[in-house]
Amino acid sequence: MYHLSLTFTVHRALLISGVLRNVLLFIFFFSFTLSVLLILSTFMEERLAVPMQSSESRISLIQQVRIFPQGGGDVKFDQPWRLPDVVVIKELADLQSGPQKYIVSNFSYSPGLGNLMFQYASLRAIAAKYGAKVLLPIDCTLRRAFNLDAVFVSRALNDYLIGKFDAVKHHFEELLIREQFRFLPSVAIRANDLILEAKAEKIRATAGALEGDNVNEIEQAAIPDIDESTYVYVGVHVRHGMDITLNSRNTKHGHTVATREYFKNAMNYFRQKYNNIVFIITSDNRAWMSAHIDVIRRGEVYFLNSRHREVDLAALALCNHTIMSTGTFSWWAAYLADGDAVYYGDWPNPGSVLERTVHKKDFFLEKWIAIR
């Protein structure tokens, strides 16, 4: 089992009646800080040593502030699939009805899907250690993809709870996190349909069928040389959007863009290792992807066009192996697929702030391979 150790800076610590101190350890990738707080709600005899109003006397909170915003802020709840119904808590009193512990974040570090997943994974791992429940703002866009084991609160209540106390480090709880990040059935079905479509294109190409013809089950059974069980699906994330190609702040910080040569070498690595490859490719820059991804044989490459990042991630997670780009979206695609994975070896920029703060041995799993 692989574990990811990530840290960030302590700002303040809370002492409860001189007994409970340094209550919570917390993580986040690259040692970046995120807004987070731990609420310990209890009817035990301890009282907070910090002056508060009586209604807050059993609450302790831990907060960090946003440092480095990323893309994804334009995502709204306009997905074409229905989300599960949830109960939304709007009043503080409803959280104080018993000796339950809570941990909550404002998720302000970055709205990118991969970054949100890291933030939630951090919270959920700590919640498990301390017997707490995660409070999740109802407008957190992770709800578009996953049926999370969390207590949902209104944005107003979530914001009210943010801002009091702080924390530092924790170890990644792999089995727990994999259990949490199970895609919603509607998302999983859409992703599976894309993989089936990619397989059908591969079958047509292998059988020499006319482009555009449908290969139904009867026709497929009549093709003796096709053994679709031998197909190996390799998910490829091509990140080449403006947030890293044109954003000077990001490049100065240390972010790099995976090159055409990298994707060529990575794809050749899998071509040499496996037969009957199908590359499932998604990108935030389809024009660049189409112009720079080499297709050697027909049916080998399938470009995702779901228009929904959650579905794209779910499709990549269904693949056997992964070619990563830079960023957390790729990280989660490789982690959830749990097969062979390669990553861009020239990230981050040498001498940059990002290089000094990221411990690559902690960030990348030991079995993942660096390629340039």
Tab-separated table of C-alpha atoms in Angstrom:
chain	number	residue	atom	x	y	z
A	1	MET	CA	0.000	0.000	0.000
A	2	TYR	CA	1.302	3.392	-0.926
A	3	HIS	CA	0.834	6.410	1.247
A	4	LEU	CA	1.202	10.082	0.408
A	5	SER	CA	2.657	12.337	3.098
A	6	LEU	CA	1.927	16.019	2.577
A	7	THR	CA	2.309	19.005	4.880
A	8	PHE	CA	1.500	22.634	5.256
A	9	THR	CA	2.267	25.454	7.674
A	10	VAL	CA	0.822	25.832	11.168
A	11	HIS	CA	-0.729	29.195	11.879
A	12	ARG	CA	-2.339	28.782	15.331
A	13	ALA	CA	-3.026	26.018	17.816
A	14	LEU	CA	-6.010	25.584	20.114
A	15	LEU	CA	-5.768	24.581	23.795
A	16	ILE	CA	-8.910	23.080	25.330
A	17	SER	CA	-8.882	23.372	29.173
A	18	GLY	CA	-5.138	22.721	29.107
A	19	VAL	CA	-5.841	19.075	28.192
A	20	LEU	CA	-6.376	18.954	24.435
A	21	ARG	CA	-3.660	20.627	22.365
A	22	ASN	CA	-2.366	20.365	18.869
A	23	VAL	CA	-5.539	18.405	18.089
A	24	LEU	CA	-5.366	17.937	14.354
A	25	LEU	CA	-2.765	16.978	11.749
A	26	PHE	CA	-3.577	17.954	8.206
A	27	ILE	CA	-2.169	17.502	4.707
A	28	PHE	CA	-2.247	19.047	1.293
A	29	PHE	CA	-0.147	18.356	-1.817
A	30	PHE	CA	2.982	20.394	-2.570
A	31	SER	CA	2.866	21.883	0.940
A	32	PHE	CA	0.373	24.442	-0.405
A	33	THR	CA	-2.066	25.750	2.170
A	34	LEU	CA	-5.812	25.459	1.969
A	35	SER	CA	-8.630	26.800	4.059
A	36	VAL	CA	-9.552	24.139	6.569
A	37	LEU	CA	-10.940	23.887	10.035
A	38	LEU	CA	-11.682	21.195	12.559
A	39	ILE	CA	-14.836	21.455	14.607
A	40	LEU	CA	-14.846	19.432	17.784
A	41	SER	CA	-18.379	19.452	19.129
A	42	THR	CA	-18.738	17.728	22.507
A	43	PHE	CA	-20.791	17.793	25.652
A	44	MET	CA	-17.827	16.708	27.795
A	45	GLU	CA	-16.642	18.896	30.661
A	46	GLU	CA	-13.766	20.541	28.783
A	47	ARG	CA	-14.265	24.183	27.815
A	48	LEU	CA	-12.417	26.243	25.237
A	49	ALA	CA	-9.704	28.496	26.593
A	50	VAL	CA	-10.393	30.934	23.737
A	51	PRO	CA	-13.110	33.523	24.452
A	52	MET	CA	-16.248	32.773	22.424
A	53	GLN	CA	-19.951	33.287	22.671
A	54	SER	CA	-21.812	30.587	24.590
A	55	SER	CA	-23.293	29.043	21.442
A	56	GLU	CA	-19.761	28.321	20.236
A	57	SER	CA	-18.310	27.093	23.527
A	58	ARG	CA	-17.851	23.523	22.292
A	59	ILE	CA	-16.392	24.346	18.909
A	60	SER	CA	-12.765	24.454	17.831
A	61	LEU	CA	-11.812	25.466	14.302
A	62	ILE	CA	-8.699	25.246	12.180
A	63	GLN	CA	-8.123	27.451	9.143
A	64	GLN	CA	-5.624	27.995	6.345
A	65	VAL	CA	-5.795	30.594	3.588
A	66	ARG	CA	-5.645	30.363	-0.184
A	67	ILE	CA	-2.250	30.919	-1.770
A	68	PHE	CA	-2.342	29.803	-5.395
A	69	PRO	CA	-5.628	29.757	-7.330
A	70	GLN	CA	-6.034	27.362	-10.268
A	71	GLY	CA	-8.553	26.867	-13.079
A	72	GLY	CA	-12.022	25.345	-12.875
A	73	GLY	CA	-13.915	28.260	-11.370
A	74	ASP	CA	-16.397	28.293	-14.233
A	75	VAL	CA	-17.835	24.869	-13.332
A	76	LYS	CA	-21.475	25.045	-12.231
A	77	PHE	CA	-24.192	22.572	-11.342
A	78	ASP	CA	-25.380	22.335	-14.938
A	79	GLN	CA	-24.479	18.672	-15.453
A	80	PRO	CA	-26.986	16.620	-17.497
A	81	TRP	CA	-27.279	13.939	-14.818
A	82	ARG	CA	-29.286	14.050	-11.610
A	83	LEU	CA	-27.468	14.395	-8.306
A	84	PRO	CA	-28.471	12.384	-5.222
A	85	ASP	CA	-30.814	14.149	-2.813
A	86	VAL	CA	-29.084	15.230	0.389
A	87	VAL	CA	-30.116	16.815	3.681
A	88	VAL	CA	-28.615	20.282	4.136
A	89	ILE	CA	-27.899	21.587	7.650
A	90	LYS	CA	-28.351	25.336	7.937
A	91	GLU	CA	-28.199	25.995	11.680
A	92	LEU	CA	-25.255	25.687	14.060
A	93	ALA	CA	-27.528	24.222	16.728
A	94	ASP	CA	-28.109	21.161	14.551
A	95	LEU	CA	-24.390	20.366	14.794
A	96	GLN	CA	-24.412	20.647	18.574
A	97	SER	CA	-27.062	18.039	19.275
A	98	GLY	CA	-24.567	15.400	20.396
A	99	PRO	CA	-20.910	14.576	21.100
A	100	GLN	CA	-20.013	14.437	17.412
A	101	LYS	CA	-16.741	15.755	15.988
A	102	TYR	CA	-16.639	17.526	12.629
A	103	ILE	CA	-14.002	18.701	10.200
A	104	VAL	CA	-14.739	21.253	7.505
A	105	SER	CA	-13.023	23.304	4.796
A	106	ASN	CA	-14.061	26.205	2.595
A	107	PHE	CA	-12.307	24.514	-0.372
A	108	SER	CA	-10.882	27.866	-1.444
A	109	TYR	CA	-7.438	26.643	-2.525
A	110	SER	CA	-8.512	25.782	-6.064
A	111	PRO	CA	-11.734	24.788	-7.871
A	112	GLY	CA	-9.871	22.328	-10.115
A	113	LEU	CA	-11.302	18.817	-9.825
A	114	GLY	CA	-8.014	17.178	-8.879
A	115	ASN	CA	-7.267	19.846	-6.287
A	116	LEU	CA	-10.741	19.529	-4.780
A	117	MET	CA	-10.222	15.776	-4.518
A	118	PHE	CA	-6.941	16.301	-2.662
A	119	GLN	CA	-8.609	18.701	-0.260
A	120	TYR	CA	-11.474	16.307	0.429
A	121	ALA	CA	-9.090	13.341	0.752
A	122	SER	CA	-7.117	15.270	3.364
A	123	LEU	CA	-10.234	16.059	5.355
A	124	ARG	CA	-11.643	12.548	5.108
A	125	ALA	CA	-8.406	10.899	6.241
A	126	ILE	CA	-8.201	13.103	9.318
A	127	ALA	CA	-11.889	12.642	10.059
A	128	ALA	CA	-11.360	8.871	10.114
A	129	LYS	CA	-8.441	9.189	12.526
A	130	TYR	CA	-10.337	11.380	14.984
A	131	GLY	CA	-13.756	9.778	14.653
A	132	ALA	CA	-15.112	12.914	12.999
A	133	LYS	CA	-17.448	13.609	10.101
A	134	VAL	CA	-16.638	15.866	7.164
A	135	LEU	CA	-18.809	18.942	6.746
A	136	LEU	CA	-19.118	19.746	3.058
A	137	PRO	CA	-20.585	22.973	1.653
A	138	ILE	CA	-23.577	22.140	-0.496
A	139	ASP	CA	-22.115	24.087	-3.426
A	140	CYS	CA	-18.888	22.045	-3.529
A	141	THR	CA	-18.665	20.786	-7.126
A	142	LEU	CA	-17.286	17.404	-6.047
A	143	ARG	CA	-20.970	16.527	-5.704
A	144	ARG	CA	-21.161	16.463	-9.515
A	145	ALA	CA	-18.987	13.345	-9.595
A	146	PHE	CA	-19.120	11.480	-6.289
A	147	ASN	CA	-21.634	10.329	-3.699
A	148	LEU	CA	-19.521	11.444	-0.748
A	149	ASP	CA	-19.823	10.288	2.839
A	150	ALA	CA	-20.176	13.772	4.296
A	151	VAL	CA	-22.560	15.998	6.225
A	152	PHE	CA	-23.777	18.754	3.917
A	153	VAL	CA	-24.148	22.284	5.233
A	154	SER	CA	-25.257	25.548	3.687
A	155	ARG	CA	-22.605	27.881	2.324
A	156	ALA	CA	-23.613	30.457	4.928
A	157	LEU	CA	-23.061	28.025	7.809
A	158	ASN	CA	-19.842	26.734	6.270
A	159	ASP	CA	-18.461	30.269	5.944
A	160	TYR	CA	-19.525	31.060	9.508
A	161	LEU	CA	-17.471	28.150	10.816
A	162	ILE	CA	-14.339	29.116	8.858
A	163	GLY	CA	-11.600	31.216	10.402
A	164	LYS	CA	-10.492	30.312	13.907
A	165	PHE	CA	-7.699	27.759	14.371
A	166	ASP	CA	-4.982	25.710	12.566
A	167	ALA	CA	-2.906	22.476	11.914
A	168	VAL	CA	-0.084	20.432	10.095
A	169	LYS	CA	0.464	16.919	8.734
A	170	HIS	CA	-1.223	13.581	8.131
A	171	HIS	CA	-0.721	10.327	6.240
A	172	PHE	CA	-2.801	9.360	3.275
A	173	GLU	CA	-5.460	6.716	3.995
A	174	GLU	CA	-5.506	4.838	0.696
A	175	LEU	CA	-8.326	2.345	1.157
A	176	LEU	CA	-10.533	4.965	2.760
A	177	ILE	CA	-9.983	7.445	-0.066
A	178	ARG	CA	-10.589	4.896	-2.808
A	179	GLU	CA	-13.878	4.069	-1.121
A	180	GLN	CA	-14.852	7.736	-1.019
A	181	PHE	CA	-14.082	8.485	-4.656
A	182	ARG	CA	-16.581	6.148	-6.243
A	183	PHE	CA	-18.215	7.922	-9.151
A	184	LEU	CA	-21.940	8.564	-9.260
A	185	PRO	CA	-23.722	5.876	-11.315
A	186	SER	CA	-24.743	8.420	-13.963
A	187	VAL	CA	-21.128	9.545	-14.341
A	188	ALA	CA	-19.796	5.983	-14.366
A	189	ILE	CA	-22.304	4.895	-17.022
A	190	ARG	CA	-21.350	7.781	-19.313
A	191	ALA	CA	-17.673	6.981	-18.864
A	192	ASN	CA	-18.233	3.294	-19.559
A	193	ASP	CA	-20.158	4.152	-22.736
A	194	LEU	CA	-17.128	6.108	-23.950
A	195	ILE	CA	-14.835	3.149	-23.324
A	196	LEU	CA	-17.251	0.872	-25.190
A	197	GLU	CA	-17.283	3.330	-28.082
A	198	ALA	CA	-13.481	3.329	-28.144
A	199	LYS	CA	-13.533	-0.467	-28.166
A	200	ALA	CA	-16.005	-0.509	-31.052
A	201	GLU	CA	-13.740	1.784	-33.069
A	202	LYS	CA	-10.804	-0.514	-32.348
A	203	ILE	CA	-12.841	-3.522	-33.479
A	204	ARG	CA	-13.874	-1.764	-36.686
A	205	ALA	CA	-10.282	-0.812	-37.394
A	206	THR	CA	-9.001	-4.310	-36.679
A	207	ALA	CA	-11.698	-5.917	-38.791
A	208	GLY	CA	-11.150	-3.468	-41.618
A	209	ALA	CA	-14.783	-2.362	-41.460
A	210	LEU	CA	-15.849	0.760	-43.286
A	211	GLU	CA	-15.481	3.881	-41.184
A	212	GLY	CA	-18.793	4.864	-39.664
A	213	ASP	CA	-20.308	1.378	-39.854
A	214	ASN	CA	-21.675	-0.028	-36.616
A	215	VAL	CA	-20.355	-3.383	-35.503
A	216	ASN	CA	-23.155	-5.135	-33.667
A	217	GLU	CA	-22.804	-8.243	-31.509
A	218	ILE	CA	-23.611	-10.637	-34.375
A	219	GLU	CA	-21.065	-9.012	-36.702
A	220	GLN	CA	-18.503	-8.909	-33.915
A	221	ALA	CA	-18.965	-12.628	-33.223
A	222	ALA	CA	-18.335	-13.356	-36.912
A	223	ILE	CA	-14.841	-11.831	-36.779
A	224	PRO	CA	-12.595	-14.694	-35.635
A	225	ASP	CA	-9.321	-12.786	-35.360
A	226	ILE	CA	-10.546	-10.192	-32.868
A	227	ASP	CA	-10.000	-10.934	-29.190
A	228	GLU	CA	-11.184	-7.806	-27.446
A	229	SER	CA	-10.240	-9.252	-24.070
A	230	THR	CA	-6.619	-8.554	-24.995
A	231	TYR	CA	-7.197	-4.827	-25.469
A	232	VAL	CA	-5.140	-2.668	-23.131
A	233	TYR	CA	-6.591	0.773	-22.414
A	234	VAL	CA	-4.158	3.559	-21.583
A	235	GLY	CA	-5.646	6.815	-20.342
A	236	VAL	CA	-3.818	9.940	-21.517
A	237	HIS	CA	-4.346	13.385	-20.008
A	238	VAL	CA	-2.964	16.210	-22.149
A	239	ARG	CA	-2.928	19.411	-20.123
A	240	HIS	CA	-2.057	22.325	-22.378
A	241	GLY	CA	-4.481	25.065	-21.360
A	242	MET	CA	-3.830	28.755	-20.927
A	243	ASP	CA	-3.493	28.406	-17.156
A	244	ILE	CA	-0.031	26.896	-17.609
A	245	THR	CA	0.966	27.966	-21.130
A	246	LEU	CA	0.174	31.685	-20.848
A	247	ASN	CA	-0.121	32.348	-17.113
A	248	SER	CA	3.190	33.961	-16.124
A	249	ARG	CA	2.420	33.589	-12.430
A	250	ASN	CA	2.094	29.836	-12.766
A	251	THR	CA	5.239	29.456	-14.866
A	252	LYS	CA	7.262	31.632	-12.490
A	253	HIS	CA	5.997	29.527	-9.621
A	254	GLY	CA	7.468	26.463	-11.319
A	255	HIS	CA	4.740	24.825	-13.381
A	256	THR	CA	5.818	23.290	-16.673
A	257	VAL	CA	3.965	21.943	-19.699
A	258	ALA	CA	4.455	18.356	-20.816
A	259	THR	CA	5.998	18.426	-24.286
A	260	ARG	CA	5.116	16.671	-27.510
A	261	GLU	CA	8.307	14.633	-27.142
A	262	TYR	CA	7.160	13.454	-23.715
A	263	PHE	CA	3.809	12.186	-25.003
A	264	LYS	CA	5.550	10.492	-27.945
A	265	ASN	CA	7.999	8.719	-25.635
A	266	ALA	CA	5.287	7.810	-23.133
A	267	MET	CA	3.033	6.308	-25.809
A	268	ASN	CA	5.955	4.377	-27.293
A	269	TYR	CA	6.740	3.047	-23.816
A	270	PHE	CA	3.295	1.437	-23.632
A	271	ARG	CA	3.373	0.328	-27.280
A	272	GLN	CA	6.545	-1.614	-26.548
A	273	LYS	CA	5.209	-3.054	-23.299
A	274	TYR	CA	1.716	-4.126	-24.420
A	275	ASN	CA	-0.066	-5.298	-27.557
A	276	ASN	CA	-3.508	-4.179	-28.739
A	277	ILE	CA	-3.226	-0.726	-27.173
A	278	VAL	CA	-6.121	1.738	-27.123
A	279	PHE	CA	-5.155	5.232	-25.984
A	280	ILE	CA	-8.081	7.070	-24.367
A	281	ILE	CA	-7.114	10.741	-24.593
A	282	THR	CA	-8.608	13.867	-23.039
A	283	SER	CA	-7.310	17.431	-23.055
A	284	ASP	CA	-8.127	21.024	-22.172
A	285	ASN	CA	-6.700	22.021	-25.573
A	286	ARG	CA	-8.127	19.737	-28.236
A	287	ALA	CA	-6.465	21.639	-31.097
A	288	TRP	CA	-2.994	21.155	-29.620
A	289	MET	CA	-3.777	17.549	-28.761
A	290	SER	CA	-4.942	16.705	-32.284
A	291	ALA	CA	-1.903	18.377	-33.855
A	292	HIS	CA	0.753	16.876	-31.588
A	293	ILE	CA	-0.382	13.380	-30.621
A	294	ASP	CA	1.054	10.797	-33.003
A	295	VAL	CA	-1.330	8.116	-34.272
A	296	ILE	CA	0.603	5.164	-35.660
A	297	ARG	CA	-2.213	2.802	-36.515
A	298	ARG	CA	-5.935	3.088	-37.071
A	299	GLY	CA	-8.145	2.494	-34.042
A	300	GLU	CA	-5.261	3.040	-31.659
A	301	VAL	CA	-6.379	6.446	-30.382
A	302	TYR	CA	-9.766	7.573	-29.103
A	303	PHE	CA	-10.294	11.237	-28.236
A	304	LEU	CA	-12.780	11.833	-25.433
A	305	ASN	CA	-15.358	14.515	-26.092
A	306	SER	CA	-17.694	14.308	-23.112
A	307	ARG	CA	-17.496	18.055	-22.294
A	308	HIS	CA	-17.621	17.167	-18.598
A	309	ARG	CA	-14.461	16.857	-16.533
A	310	GLU	CA	-16.075	14.370	-14.149
A	311	VAL	CA	-16.905	11.982	-17.003
A	312	ASP	CA	-13.429	12.377	-18.493
A	313	LEU	CA	-11.835	11.541	-15.142
A	314	ALA	CA	-14.108	8.530	-14.701
A	315	ALA	CA	-13.188	7.284	-18.191
A	316	LEU	CA	-9.469	7.628	-17.464
A	317	ALA	CA	-10.007	5.800	-14.168
A	318	LEU	CA	-11.534	2.874	-16.098
A	319	CYS	CA	-8.343	2.462	-18.117
A	320	ASN	CA	-5.691	-0.121	-17.301
A	321	HIS	CA	-2.788	2.333	-17.291
A	322	THR	CA	-2.126	6.083	-17.402
A	323	ILE	CA	0.029	8.674	-19.147
A	324	MET	CA	-0.021	11.685	-16.866
A	325	SER	CA	0.327	15.349	-17.667
A	326	THR	CA	1.187	17.940	-15.016
A	327	GLY	CA	-1.376	18.753	-12.342
A	328	THR	CA	-3.633	16.989	-9.897
A	329	PHE	CA	-6.258	15.876	-12.442
A	330	SER	CA	-3.644	13.548	-13.947
A	331	TRP	CA	-2.558	12.415	-10.500
A	332	TRP	CA	-6.050	11.253	-9.600
A	333	ALA	CA	-6.569	9.613	-12.997
A	334	ALA	CA	-3.449	7.502	-12.422
A	335	TYR	CA	-4.265	6.835	-8.784
A	336	LEU	CA	-7.817	5.663	-9.472
A	337	ALA	CA	-6.789	3.558	-12.488
A	338	ASP	CA	-4.165	1.885	-10.269
A	339	GLY	CA	-2.104	0.441	-13.112
A	340	ASP	CA	1.189	1.413	-14.703
A	341	ALA	CA	1.647	5.176	-14.806
A	342	VAL	CA	4.221	7.517	-16.299
A	343	TYR	CA	4.635	11.191	-15.483
A	344	TYR	CA	6.494	14.153	-16.967
A	345	GLY	CA	9.987	14.116	-15.470
A	346	ASP	CA	10.752	17.790	-16.135
A	347	TRP	CA	8.184	19.087	-13.687
A	348	PRO	CA	8.572	21.354	-11.792
A	349	ASN	CA	11.090	23.897	-13.099
A	350	PRO	CA	14.528	23.560	-11.468
A	351	GLY	CA	15.195	26.231	-8.857
A	352	SER	CA	11.555	27.316	-8.666
A	353	VAL	CA	9.439	27.815	-5.559
A	354	LEU	CA	7.443	24.761	-6.566
A	355	GLU	CA	10.556	22.589	-6.757
A	356	ARG	CA	11.623	23.693	-3.286
A	357	THR	CA	8.228	22.924	-1.767
A	358	VAL	CA	7.343	19.682	-3.566
A	359	HIS	CA	8.884	16.417	-2.449
A	360	LYS	CA	8.448	14.334	-5.595
A	361	LYS	CA	9.071	11.068	-3.742
A	362	ASP	CA	6.026	11.853	-1.637
A	363	PHE	CA	3.861	13.230	-4.430
A	364	PHE	CA	4.392	10.494	-7.037
A	365	LEU	CA	3.765	6.881	-6.100
A	366	GLU	CA	6.888	4.755	-5.976
A	367	LYS	CA	5.766	2.520	-8.840
A	368	TRP	CA	5.121	5.451	-11.191
A	369	ILE	CA	7.824	6.117	-13.795
A	370	ALA	CA	9.298	9.464	-14.856
A	371	ILE	CA	9.668	10.000	-18.618
A	372	ARG	CA	10.954	13.031	-20.515
